[in-house]
């Protein structure tokens, strides 16, 4: 991965572009395996230029890994919050 979304989170345009690419990948994964997704397909689905894609990623697998990392981070934050709430209720 070329850029970490956390380090670029201050620029809303970057966040929006990456989110668009993430959602496009999820849509493509409903019909095919990650190994079968091409950069061209991903760019077409996301409606972004290949140059824009390459600013942030090298391969569709890089996008997939970032999606998984974001999911894991969000899950951890949710579980931490739930844990805090449960301790308050105890």
PDB file of C-alpha atoms in Angstrom:
ATOM      1  CA  UNK A   1       0.000   0.000   0.000  1.00  0.00           C
ATOM      2  CA  UNK A   2       1.276   3.418  -0.856  1.00  0.00           C
ATOM      3  CA  UNK A   3      -0.717   5.576   1.533  1.00  0.00           C
ATOM      4  CA  UNK A   4      -2.431   4.845   4.774  1.00  0.00           C
ATOM      5  CA  UNK A   5      -5.931   6.317   5.040  1.00  0.00           C
ATOM      6  CA  UNK A   6      -5.180   7.386   8.623  1.00  0.00           C
ATOM      7  CA  UNK A   7      -2.276   9.574   7.514  1.00  0.00           C
ATOM      8  CA  UNK A   8      -4.374  11.259   4.829  1.00  0.00           C
ATOM      9  CA  UNK A   9      -7.650  11.476   6.717  1.00  0.00           C
ATOM     10  CA  UNK A  10      -7.411  15.255   6.935  1.00  0.00           C
ATOM     11  CA  UNK A  11      -8.099  15.659   3.204  1.00  0.00           C
ATOM     12  CA  UNK A  12     -11.762  14.831   2.611  1.00  0.00           C
ATOM     13  CA  UNK A  13     -11.172  14.404  -1.123  1.00  0.00           C
ATOM     14  CA  UNK A  14      -8.700  11.608  -0.490  1.00  0.00           C
ATOM     15  CA  UNK A  15     -11.005   9.942   2.010  1.00  0.00           C
ATOM     16  CA  UNK A  16     -13.892  10.167  -0.466  1.00  0.00           C
ATOM     17  CA  UNK A  17     -11.806   8.762  -3.325  1.00  0.00           C
ATOM     18  CA  UNK A  18     -10.567   5.854  -1.230  1.00  0.00           C
ATOM     19  CA  UNK A  19     -14.065   5.130   0.039  1.00  0.00           C
ATOM     20  CA  UNK A  20     -15.317   5.077  -3.549  1.00  0.00           C
ATOM     21  CA  UNK A  21     -12.582   2.597  -4.485  1.00  0.00           C
ATOM     22  CA  UNK A  22     -13.373   0.466  -1.411  1.00  0.00           C
ATOM     23  CA  UNK A  23     -17.075   0.337  -2.279  1.00  0.00           C
ATOM     24  CA  UNK A  24     -16.285  -0.495  -5.897  1.00  0.00           C
ATOM     25  CA  UNK A  25     -14.125  -3.402  -4.771  1.00  0.00           C
ATOM     26  CA  UNK A  26     -16.869  -4.713  -2.490  1.00  0.00           C
ATOM     27  CA  UNK A  27     -19.309  -4.558  -5.410  1.00  0.00           C
ATOM     28  CA  UNK A  28     -16.920  -6.476  -7.664  1.00  0.00           C
ATOM     29  CA  UNK A  29     -16.280  -9.088  -4.980  1.00  0.00           C
ATOM     30  CA  UNK A  30     -19.937 -10.120  -5.052  1.00  0.00           C
ATOM     31  CA  UNK A  31     -19.249 -11.723  -8.446  1.00  0.00           C
ATOM     32  CA  UNK A  32     -15.577 -12.686  -8.449  1.00  0.00           C
ATOM     33  CA  UNK A  33     -12.549 -13.510  -6.328  1.00  0.00           C
ATOM     34  CA  UNK A  34     -10.049 -10.818  -5.374  1.00  0.00           C
ATOM     35  CA  UNK A  35      -7.428 -12.520  -7.558  1.00  0.00           C
ATOM     36  CA  UNK A  36      -9.698 -12.040 -10.583  1.00  0.00           C
ATOM     37  CA  UNK A  37     -10.355  -8.314 -10.068  1.00  0.00           C
ATOM     38  CA  UNK A  38      -8.351  -6.124 -12.435  1.00  0.00           C
ATOM     39  CA  UNK A  39      -7.306  -2.547 -11.893  1.00  0.00           C
ATOM     40  CA  UNK A  40      -9.226  -1.560 -15.021  1.00  0.00           C
ATOM     41  CA  UNK A  41     -12.435  -3.110 -13.683  1.00  0.00           C
ATOM     42  CA  UNK A  42     -11.931  -1.520 -10.298  1.00  0.00           C
ATOM     43  CA  UNK A  43     -11.285   1.921 -11.789  1.00  0.00           C
ATOM     44  CA  UNK A  44     -14.311   1.625 -14.070  1.00  0.00           C
ATOM     45  CA  UNK A  45     -16.554   0.537 -11.196  1.00  0.00           C
ATOM     46  CA  UNK A  46     -15.261   3.348  -8.969  1.00  0.00           C
ATOM     47  CA  UNK A  47     -15.281   5.853 -11.827  1.00  0.00           C
ATOM     48  CA  UNK A  48     -11.734   6.929 -11.061  1.00  0.00           C
ATOM     49  CA  UNK A  49      -8.755   7.301 -13.354  1.00  0.00           C
ATOM     50  CA  UNK A  50      -6.013   4.669 -13.216  1.00  0.00           C
ATOM     51  CA  UNK A  51      -3.542   7.415 -12.281  1.00  0.00           C
ATOM     52  CA  UNK A  52      -5.714   8.228  -9.270  1.00  0.00           C
ATOM     53  CA  UNK A  53      -5.784   4.546  -8.317  1.00  0.00           C
ATOM     54  CA  UNK A  54      -1.987   4.329  -8.506  1.00  0.00           C
ATOM     55  CA  UNK A  55      -1.619   7.380  -6.253  1.00  0.00           C
ATOM     56  CA  UNK A  56      -2.849   5.215  -3.364  1.00  0.00           C
ATOM     57  CA  UNK A  57      -2.505   1.545  -4.341  1.00  0.00           C
ATOM     58  CA  UNK A  58      -0.444  -0.851  -6.411  1.00  0.00           C
ATOM     59  CA  UNK A  59      -2.968  -3.681  -6.782  1.00  0.00           C
ATOM     60  CA  UNK A  60      -6.593  -4.523  -5.975  1.00  0.00           C
ATOM     61  CA  UNK A  61      -5.207  -6.674  -3.157  1.00  0.00           C
ATOM     62  CA  UNK A  62      -3.803  -3.520  -1.544  1.00  0.00           C
ATOM     63  CA  UNK A  63      -7.325  -2.069  -1.536  1.00  0.00           C
ATOM     64  CA  UNK A  64      -8.665  -5.297  -0.058  1.00  0.00           C
ATOM     65  CA  UNK A  65      -6.073  -5.283   2.716  1.00  0.00           C
ATOM     66  CA  UNK A  66      -6.891  -1.674   3.575  1.00  0.00           C
ATOM     67  CA  UNK A  67     -10.607  -2.524   3.719  1.00  0.00           C
ATOM     68  CA  UNK A  68      -9.883  -5.400   6.094  1.00  0.00           C
ATOM     69  CA  UNK A  69      -7.675  -3.178   8.267  1.00  0.00           C
ATOM     70  CA  UNK A  70     -10.375  -0.499   8.457  1.00  0.00           C
ATOM     71  CA  UNK A  71     -12.996  -3.110   9.297  1.00  0.00           C
ATOM     72  CA  UNK A  72     -10.796  -4.535  12.062  1.00  0.00           C
ATOM     73  CA  UNK A  73     -10.120  -1.055  13.474  1.00  0.00           C
ATOM     74  CA  UNK A  74     -13.834  -0.206  13.484  1.00  0.00           C
ATOM     75  CA  UNK A  75     -14.731  -3.535  15.065  1.00  0.00           C
ATOM     76  CA  UNK A  76     -12.144  -3.028  17.793  1.00  0.00           C
ATOM     77  CA  UNK A  77     -13.420   0.486  18.504  1.00  0.00           C
ATOM     78  CA  UNK A  78     -16.997  -0.801  18.683  1.00  0.00           C
ATOM     79  CA  UNK A  79     -16.036  -3.632  21.028  1.00  0.00           C
ATOM     80  CA  UNK A  80     -14.007  -1.263  23.213  1.00  0.00           C
ATOM     81  CA  UNK A  81     -16.975   1.088  23.482  1.00  0.00           C
ATOM     82  CA  UNK A  82     -19.310  -1.806  24.241  1.00  0.00           C
ATOM     83  CA  UNK A  83     -16.907  -3.046  26.912  1.00  0.00           C
ATOM     84  CA  UNK A  84     -16.818   0.394  28.543  1.00  0.00           C
ATOM     85  CA  UNK A  85     -20.614   0.558  28.526  1.00  0.00           C
ATOM     86  CA  UNK A  86     -20.873  -2.878  30.100  1.00  0.00           C
ATOM     87  CA  UNK A  87     -18.498  -1.876  32.899  1.00  0.00           C
ATOM     88  CA  UNK A  88     -20.615   1.196  33.593  1.00  0.00           C
ATOM     89  CA  UNK A  89     -23.730  -0.953  33.810  1.00  0.00           C
ATOM     90  CA  UNK A  90     -22.126  -3.498  36.150  1.00  0.00           C
TER      91      UNK A  90
END
